[in-house]
PDB file of C-alpha atoms and ligand atoms in Angstrom:
ATOM      1  CA  MET G   1    -127.243  -7.688  97.174  1.00 44.00           C
ATOM      2  CA  ALA G   2    -123.982  -9.454  97.968  1.00 46.00           C
ATOM      3  CA  THR G   3    -122.199  -7.015  95.662  1.00 49.00           C
ATOM      4  CA  ASP G   4    -123.747  -4.038  97.504  1.00 57.00           C
ATOM      5  CA  GLY G   5    -122.554  -5.428 100.839  1.00 57.00           C
ATOM      6  CA  ALA G   6    -119.018  -5.760  99.518  1.00 57.00           C
ATOM      7  CA  ALA G   7    -119.089  -2.228  98.165  1.00 57.00           C
ATOM      8  CA  VAL G   8    -120.161  -0.812 101.531  1.00 56.00           C
ATOM      9  CA  GLU G   9    -117.400  -2.736 103.266  1.00 59.00           C
ATOM     10  CA  ILE G  10    -114.734  -1.435 100.875  1.00 53.00           C
ATOM     11  CA  THR G  11    -115.914   2.161 101.267  1.00 57.00           C
ATOM     12  CA  GLU G  12    -115.768   1.884 105.047  1.00 55.00           C
ATOM     13  CA  LYS G  13    -112.295   0.365 104.961  1.00 57.00           C
ATOM     14  CA  GLN G  14    -111.043   3.037 102.612  1.00 67.00           C
ATOM     15  CA  SER G  15    -112.350   5.900 104.697  1.00 78.00           C
ATOM     16  CA  HIS G  16    -110.544   4.945 107.959  1.00 94.00           C
ATOM     17  CA  LYS G  17    -112.966   6.164 110.562  1.00 96.00           C
ATOM     18  CA  LEU G  18    -111.519   7.750 113.688  1.00 97.00           C
ATOM     19  CA  GLU G  19    -112.498   6.806 117.234  1.00 97.00           C
ATOM     20  CA  ARG G  20    -114.350  10.120 117.578  1.00 98.00           C
ATOM     21  CA  LYS G  21    -115.132  13.352 115.730  1.00 98.00           C
ATOM     22  CA  TRP G  22    -112.793  16.358 115.956  1.00 98.00           C
ATOM     23  CA  THR G  23    -113.157  20.019 114.997  1.00 97.00           C
ATOM     24  CA  PHE G  24    -110.514  22.435 113.720  1.00 97.00           C
ATOM     25  CA  TRP G  25    -111.024  26.077 114.736  1.00 95.00           C
ATOM     26  CA  PHE G  26    -109.329  29.297 113.688  1.00 93.00           C
ATOM     27  CA  ASP G  27    -108.965  32.445 115.740  1.00 91.00           C
ATOM     28  CA  ASN G  28    -107.395  35.742 114.722  1.00 86.00           C
ATOM     29  CA  GLN G  29    -106.806  38.072 117.650  1.00 76.00           C
ATOM     30  CA  SER G  30    -104.670  40.553 115.740  1.00 71.00           C
ATOM     31  CA  LYS G  31    -107.351  43.205 115.350  1.00 64.00           C
ATOM     32  CA  PRO G  32    -109.656  42.921 118.340  1.00 60.00           C
ATOM     33  CA  LYS G  33    -112.460  45.453 118.120  1.00 62.00           C
ATOM     34  CA  GLN G  34    -112.740  47.722 121.139  1.00 63.00           C
ATOM     35  CA  GLY G  35    -115.159  46.217 123.643  1.00 67.00           C
ATOM     36  CA  ALA G  36    -115.768  43.134 121.509  1.00 74.00           C
ATOM     37  CA  ALA G  37    -116.042  39.767 123.211  1.00 81.00           C
ATOM     38  CA  TRP G  38    -112.811  37.775 123.290  1.00 82.00           C
ATOM     39  CA  ASP G  39    -114.288  35.039 121.114  1.00 82.00           C
ATOM     40  CA  ASN G  40    -115.580  37.409 118.442  1.00 82.00           C
ATOM     41  CA  ASN G  41    -113.044  36.129 115.932  1.00 82.00           C
ATOM     42  CA  LEU G  42    -113.268  32.468 116.857  1.00 87.00           C
ATOM     43  CA  ARG G  43    -114.379  30.489 113.814  1.00 85.00           C
ATOM     44  CA  ASN G  44    -115.680  26.944 113.931  1.00 78.00           C
ATOM     45  CA  GLY G  45    -113.762  25.509 111.024  1.00 78.00           C
ATOM     46  CA  TYR G  46    -114.392  21.933 110.140  1.00 92.00           C
ATOM     47  CA  THR G  47    -115.551  18.803 111.876  1.00 97.00           C
ATOM     48  CA  PHE G  48    -114.192  15.534 110.536  1.00 97.00           C
ATOM     49  CA  GLU G  49    -114.203  11.855 111.413  1.00 97.00           C
ATOM     50  CA  THR G  50    -111.886  10.123 108.965  1.00 97.00           C
ATOM     51  CA  VAL G  51    -108.122  10.020 108.505  1.00 96.00           C
ATOM     52  CA  GLN G  52    -108.534  11.205 104.918  1.00 96.00           C
ATOM     53  CA  GLU G  53    -110.514  14.306 105.914  1.00 96.00           C
ATOM     54  CA  PHE G  54    -107.909  15.074 108.561  1.00 97.00           C
ATOM     55  CA  TRP G  55    -105.009  15.057 106.054  1.00 96.00           C
ATOM     56  CA  CYS G  56    -106.958  17.100 103.579  1.00 94.00           C
ATOM     57  CA  LEU G  57    -107.728  19.816 106.169  1.00 95.00           C
ATOM     58  CA  TYR G  58    -104.227  19.750 107.601  1.00 95.00           C
ATOM     59  CA  ASP G  59    -102.545  20.041 104.202  1.00 93.00           C
ATOM     60  CA  GLN G  60    -104.764  22.770 102.878  1.00 90.00           C
ATOM     61  CA  VAL G  61    -105.397  24.910 105.920  1.00 89.00           C
ATOM     62  CA  PHE G  62    -104.215  24.007 109.386  1.00 91.00           C
ATOM     63  CA  LYS G  63    -100.447  24.371 109.263  1.00 89.00           C
ATOM     64  CA  PRO G  64     -98.948  26.909 111.690  1.00 84.00           C
ATOM     65  CA  SER G  65     -96.721  28.215 108.883  1.00 84.00           C
ATOM     66  CA  LYS G  66     -99.930  29.567 107.319  1.00 82.00           C
ATOM     67  CA  LEU G  67    -100.872  31.489 110.469  1.00 85.00           C
ATOM     68  CA  PRO G  68    -100.456  35.263 110.743  1.00 84.00           C
ATOM     69  CA  ALA G  69     -99.075  36.709 113.995  1.00 86.00           C
ATOM     70  CA  ASN G  70    -101.497  36.693 116.930  1.00 89.00           C
ATOM     71  CA  ALA G  71    -103.601  33.929 115.474  1.00 92.00           C
ATOM     72  CA  ASP G  72    -104.442  30.483 116.799  1.00 94.00           C
ATOM     73  CA  PHE G  73    -105.370  27.119 115.364  1.00 95.00           C
ATOM     74  CA  HIS G  74    -107.276  24.693 117.573  1.00 97.00           C
ATOM     75  CA  LEU G  75    -108.103  21.030 117.283  1.00 98.00           C
ATOM     76  CA  PHE G  76    -110.767  20.101 119.836  1.00 98.00           C
ATOM     77  CA  LYS G  77    -113.061  17.162 120.327  1.00 98.00           C
ATOM     78  CA  ALA G  78    -116.294  17.860 118.446  1.00 97.00           C
ATOM     79  CA  GLY G  79    -118.788  19.462 120.820  1.00 96.00           C
ATOM     80  CA  ILE G  80    -116.164  21.217 122.971  1.00 97.00           C
ATOM     81  CA  GLU G  81    -115.497  24.889 122.255  1.00 95.00           C
ATOM     82  CA  PRO G  82    -111.890  26.036 122.715  1.00 96.00           C
ATOM     83  CA  LYS G  83    -112.652  28.477 125.526  1.00 95.00           C
ATOM     84  CA  TRP G  84    -112.528  28.534 129.294  1.00 95.00           C
ATOM     85  CA  GLU G  85    -116.288  29.044 129.373  1.00 95.00           C
ATOM     86  CA  ASP G  86    -117.083  25.688 127.735  1.00 96.00           C
ATOM     87  CA  PRO G  87    -118.500  23.364 130.436  1.00 98.00           C
ATOM     88  CA  GLU G  88    -115.933  20.663 129.577  1.00 98.00           C
ATOM     89  CA  CYS G  89    -113.042  23.136 129.889  1.00 98.00           C
ATOM     90  CA  ALA G  90    -114.310  25.243 132.800  1.00 97.00           C
ATOM     91  CA  SER G  91    -112.541  23.249 135.548  1.00 98.00           C
ATOM     92  CA  GLY G  92    -109.545  22.539 133.375  1.00 98.00           C
ATOM     93  CA  GLY G  93    -106.167  23.873 132.482  1.00 98.00           C
ATOM     94  CA  ARG G  94    -103.369  23.468 129.987  1.00 98.00           C
ATOM     95  CA  TRP G  95     -99.863  22.184 129.493  1.00 98.00           C
ATOM     96  CA  THR G  96     -97.829  24.686 127.488  1.00 97.00           C
ATOM     97  CA  VAL G  97     -94.691  24.332 125.434  1.00 97.00           C
ATOM     98  CA  THR G  98     -93.034  27.293 123.739  1.00 94.00           C
ATOM     99  CA  SER G  99     -90.980  27.407 120.577  1.00 90.00           C
ATOM    100  CA  SER G 100     -88.906  30.156 119.049  1.00 83.00           C
ATOM    101  CA  ARG G 101     -88.665  28.342 115.705  1.00 85.00           C
ATOM    102  CA  LYS G 102     -91.589  27.860 113.304  1.00 83.00           C
ATOM    103  CA  PRO G 103     -90.500  24.485 111.878  1.00 87.00           C
ATOM    104  CA  ILE G 104     -90.313  23.065 115.414  1.00 92.00           C
ATOM    105  CA  LEU G 105     -93.767  24.372 116.256  1.00 94.00           C
ATOM    106  CA  GLU G 106     -95.077  22.858 113.051  1.00 94.00           C
ATOM    107  CA  THR G 107     -93.555  19.441 113.806  1.00 96.00           C
ATOM    108  CA  MET G 108     -94.822  19.447 117.404  1.00 97.00           C
ATOM    109  CA  TRP G 109     -98.292  20.499 116.220  1.00 97.00           C
ATOM    110  CA  LEU G 110     -98.494  17.653 113.699  1.00 97.00           C
ATOM    111  CA  GLU G 111     -97.171  15.076 116.185  1.00 98.00           C
ATOM    112  CA  THR G 112     -99.771  16.221 118.706  1.00 98.00           C
ATOM    113  CA  LEU G 113    -102.611  16.138 116.180  1.00 98.00           C
ATOM    114  CA  MET G 114    -101.740  12.593 115.144  1.00 98.00           C
ATOM    115  CA  ALA G 115    -101.468  11.458 118.775  1.00 98.00           C
ATOM    116  CA  LEU G 116    -104.882  12.947 119.565  1.00 98.00           C
ATOM    117  CA  ILE G 117    -106.815  11.562 116.624  1.00 98.00           C
ATOM    118  CA  GLY G 118    -104.937   8.267 117.010  1.00 97.00           C
ATOM    119  CA  GLU G 119    -105.994   8.122 120.710  1.00 98.00           C
ATOM    120  CA  GLN G 120    -102.413   7.723 121.963  1.00 98.00           C
ATOM    121  CA  PHE G 121    -103.010   9.112 125.454  1.00 98.00           C
ATOM    122  CA  ASP G 122    -104.046   6.711 128.240  1.00 97.00           C
ATOM    123  CA  GLU G 123    -106.197   9.519 129.649  1.00 97.00           C
ATOM    124  CA  ALA G 124    -107.695  10.444 126.272  1.00 97.00           C
ATOM    125  CA  ASP G 125    -111.050  11.190 127.944  1.00 97.00           C
ATOM    126  CA  GLU G 126    -109.360  13.877 130.063  1.00 98.00           C
ATOM    127  CA  ILE G 127    -108.257  15.850 127.008  1.00 98.00           C
ATOM    128  CA  CYS G 128    -110.205  18.703 125.382  1.00 98.00           C
ATOM    129  CA  GLY G 129    -107.845  19.595 122.551  1.00 98.00           C
ATOM    130  CA  VAL G 130    -104.735  21.478 121.506  1.00 98.00           C
ATOM    131  CA  VAL G 131    -104.014  25.078 120.457  1.00 97.00           C
ATOM    132  CA  ALA G 132    -101.155  26.402 118.305  1.00 96.00           C
ATOM    133  CA  SER G 133    -100.562  30.130 118.952  1.00 94.00           C
ATOM    134  CA  VAL G 134     -98.346  32.360 116.857  1.00 92.00           C
ATOM    135  CA  ARG G 135     -97.152  35.308 118.931  1.00 90.00           C
ATOM    136  CA  GLN G 136     -94.547  38.033 118.453  1.00 85.00           C
ATOM    137  CA  ARG G 137     -92.597  36.956 121.540  1.00 85.00           C
ATOM    138  CA  GLN G 138     -92.720  33.183 121.141  1.00 89.00           C
ATOM    139  CA  ASP G 139     -94.984  30.657 119.498  1.00 94.00           C
ATOM    140  CA  LYS G 140     -96.610  28.090 121.726  1.00 95.00           C
ATOM    141  CA  LEU G 141     -98.666  24.929 121.867  1.00 97.00           C
ATOM    142  CA  SER G 142    -101.166  24.308 124.653  1.00 98.00           C
ATOM    143  CA  LEU G 143    -102.760  20.992 125.441  1.00 98.00           C
ATOM    144  CA  TRP G 144    -106.087  21.611 127.181  1.00 98.00           C
ATOM    145  CA  THR G 145    -107.423  19.116 129.722  1.00 98.00           C
ATOM    146  CA  LYS G 146    -110.640  18.845 131.718  1.00 98.00           C
ATOM    147  CA  ASN G 147    -109.943  18.369 135.425  1.00 98.00           C
ATOM    148  CA  ALA G 148    -107.065  20.567 136.502  1.00 98.00           C
ATOM    149  CA  ALA G 149    -107.333  19.350 140.102  1.00 97.00           C
ATOM    150  CA  ASN G 150    -106.634  15.750 139.041  1.00 98.00           C
ATOM    151  CA  GLU G 151    -102.869  16.004 139.356  1.00 98.00           C
ATOM    152  CA  ALA G 152    -102.149  12.341 138.596  1.00 97.00           C
ATOM    153  CA  ALA G 153    -104.008  12.521 135.280  1.00 98.00           C
ATOM    154  CA  GLN G 154    -102.313  15.790 134.314  1.00 98.00           C
ATOM    155  CA  MET G 155     -98.855  14.458 135.140  1.00 98.00           C
ATOM    156  CA  SER G 156     -99.441  11.348 133.067  1.00 98.00           C
ATOM    157  CA  ILE G 157    -100.694  13.433 130.135  1.00 98.00           C
ATOM    158  CA  GLY G 158     -97.777  15.865 130.461  1.00 98.00           C
ATOM    159  CA  ARG G 159     -95.188  13.079 130.458  1.00 98.00           C
ATOM    160  CA  LYS G 160     -96.757  11.370 127.471  1.00 98.00           C
ATOM    161  CA  TRP G 161     -97.025  14.641 125.569  1.00 98.00           C
ATOM    162  CA  LYS G 162     -93.329  15.394 126.076  1.00 98.00           C
ATOM    163  CA  GLU G 163     -92.466  11.977 124.635  1.00 98.00           C
ATOM    164  CA  ILE G 164     -94.728  12.594 121.652  1.00 98.00           C
ATOM    165  CA  ILE G 165     -93.303  16.013 120.816  1.00 97.00           C
ATOM    166  CA  ASP G 166     -89.754  15.035 121.802  1.00 96.00           C
ATOM    167  CA  VAL G 167     -89.240  17.746 124.418  1.00 95.00           C
ATOM    168  CA  THR G 168     -86.814  17.343 127.308  1.00 94.00           C
ATOM    169  CA  ASP G 169     -87.113  20.788 128.955  1.00 94.00           C
ATOM    170  CA  LYS G 170     -89.637  21.238 131.753  1.00 96.00           C
ATOM    171  CA  ILE G 171     -93.176  22.074 130.721  1.00 96.00           C
ATOM    172  CA  ILE G 172     -95.706  23.890 132.896  1.00 96.00           C
ATOM    173  CA  TYR G 173     -99.375  23.229 133.641  1.00 97.00           C
ATOM    174  CA  SER G 174    -101.618  26.146 134.518  1.00 96.00           C
ATOM    175  CA  PHE G 175    -105.260  26.247 135.634  1.00 96.00           C
ATOM    176  CA  HIS G 176    -107.695  28.254 133.493  1.00 96.00           C
ATOM    177  CA  ASP G 177    -108.988  29.826 136.721  1.00 94.00           C
ATOM    178  CA  ASP G 178    -105.525  31.347 137.234  1.00 94.00           C
ATOM    179  CA  SER G 179    -105.302  32.504 133.607  1.00 91.00           C
ATOM    180  CA  LYS G 180    -108.601  34.353 134.049  1.00 90.00           C
ATOM    181  CA  THR G 181    -107.131  36.451 136.828  1.00 88.00           C
ATOM    182  CA  ARG G 182    -103.894  36.756 134.836  1.00 78.00           C
ATOM    183  CA  THR G 183    -101.934  35.174 137.693  1.00 74.00           C
ATOM    184  CA  SER G 184    -101.071  32.415 135.244  1.00 68.00           C
ATOM    185  CA  LYS G 185     -98.781  30.653 137.685  1.00 80.00           C
ATOM    186  CA  GLY G 186     -97.711  27.111 136.881  1.00 92.00           C
ATOM    187  CA  ARG G 187     -99.341  24.561 139.202  1.00 94.00           C
ATOM    188  CA  TYR G 188     -97.540  21.435 137.966  1.00 97.00           C
ATOM    189  CA  ASN G 189     -94.432  20.817 135.941  1.00 97.00           C
ATOM    190  CA  VAL G 190     -92.942  17.739 134.391  1.00 97.00           C
TER     191      VAL G 190
HETATM  192  P1  MGP B 201    -104.015  33.651 125.255  1.00 68.49           P
HETATM  193  O1  MGP B 201    -104.361  33.823 123.824  1.00 68.49           O
HETATM  194  O2  MGP B 201    -104.312  32.338 125.861  1.00 68.49           O
HETATM  195  O3  MGP B 201    -102.512  34.001 125.567  1.00 68.49           O
HETATM  196  O4  MGP B 201    -104.834  34.713 126.099  1.00 68.49           O
HETATM  197  P2  MGP B 201    -101.477  34.988 124.863  1.00 68.49           P
HETATM  198  O5  MGP B 201    -102.115  35.821 123.790  1.00 68.49           O
HETATM  199  O6  MGP B 201    -100.297  34.195 124.458  1.00 68.49           O
HETATM  200  O7  MGP B 201    -101.093  35.941 126.035  1.00 68.49           O
HETATM  201  P3  MGP B 201    -100.683  35.615 127.522  1.00 68.49           P
HETATM  202  O8  MGP B 201     -99.394  36.360 127.718  1.00 68.49           O
HETATM  203  O9  MGP B 201    -101.810  36.181 128.346  1.00 68.49           O
HETATM  204  O10 MGP B 201    -100.501  34.139 127.690  1.00 68.49           O
HETATM  205  C1  MGP B 201    -104.735  36.110 125.906  1.00 68.49           C
HETATM  206  C2  MGP B 201    -105.956  36.785 126.470  1.00 68.49           C
HETATM  207  O11 MGP B 201    -107.107  36.426 125.687  1.00 68.49           O
HETATM  208  C3  MGP B 201    -106.344  36.366 127.895  1.00 68.49           C
HETATM  209  O12 MGP B 201    -105.674  37.082 128.887  1.00 68.49           O
HETATM  210  C4  MGP B 201    -107.831  36.663 127.896  1.00 68.49           C
HETATM  211  O13 MGP B 201    -108.063  38.035 128.057  1.00 68.49           O
HETATM  212  C5  MGP B 201    -108.249  36.253 126.503  1.00 68.49           C
HETATM  213  N1  MGP B 201    -108.637  34.830 126.471  1.00 68.49           N
HETATM  214  C6  MGP B 201    -107.890  33.779 126.113  1.00 68.49           C
HETATM  215  N2  MGP B 201    -108.613  32.638 126.202  1.00 68.49           N
HETATM  216  C7  MGP B 201    -108.128  31.311 125.864  1.00 68.49           C
HETATM  217  C8  MGP B 201    -109.852  32.973 126.632  1.00 68.49           C
HETATM  218  C9  MGP B 201    -111.027  32.203 126.885  1.00 68.49           C
HETATM  219  O14 MGP B 201    -111.099  30.991 126.748  1.00 68.49           O
HETATM  220  N3  MGP B 201    -112.107  32.925 127.304  1.00 68.49           N
HETATM  221  C10 MGP B 201    -112.077  34.286 127.486  1.00 68.49           C
HETATM  222  N4  MGP B 201    -113.165  34.910 127.906  1.00 68.49           N
HETATM  223  N5  MGP B 201    -110.969  35.015 127.226  1.00 68.49           N
HETATM  224  C11 MGP B 201    -109.866  34.371 126.809  1.00 68.49           C
END
């Protein structure tokens, strides 16, 4: 019995459990069917809860360099869907950073993923997830949060995110409610 106990302990140590479960999603908007719902191509990829599973998924699939144009990768907390309609996202918004160079997007994406699964944000509970979008004009990363009206929380998250991804230019926060009406104006910047 003592041997079994030791074995269980070793397995748990080796599989570095994360604070919470996360889900990778994939979305290809390049060929939207006429009249189809926006989320028609949204695929629930993989839910994981260990560091090892994370690296395996990241290495094999979820690198922006593997994305075709007009496609998105998402990493969201398990149970939250990466859409405005999800109850956890409905009153939220997003910080956005753009990048005209793929390697920079890829580095910022990885830094953000590690910060999220490593629970680096003081307001970790405020965060829904992050999206990497490859677009013809400019690639971008968006960090989705829950309560857009909570300016103090958003500012703290925005500042921390800039440190993590090593960005000095201003970044903009927009409310999903504005994106829905395509007004898309920035409400906060940091
Ligand atoms: P986008 O993919 O967030 O931005 O939304 P993109 O493609 O960079 O273009 P931008 O210039 O508008 O920023 C593109 C479009 O997809 C939106 O205008 C919506 O029509 C639709 N869309 C995007 N999201 C994230 C959602 C969503 O969560 N729900 C719904 N219903 N539609 C969405």
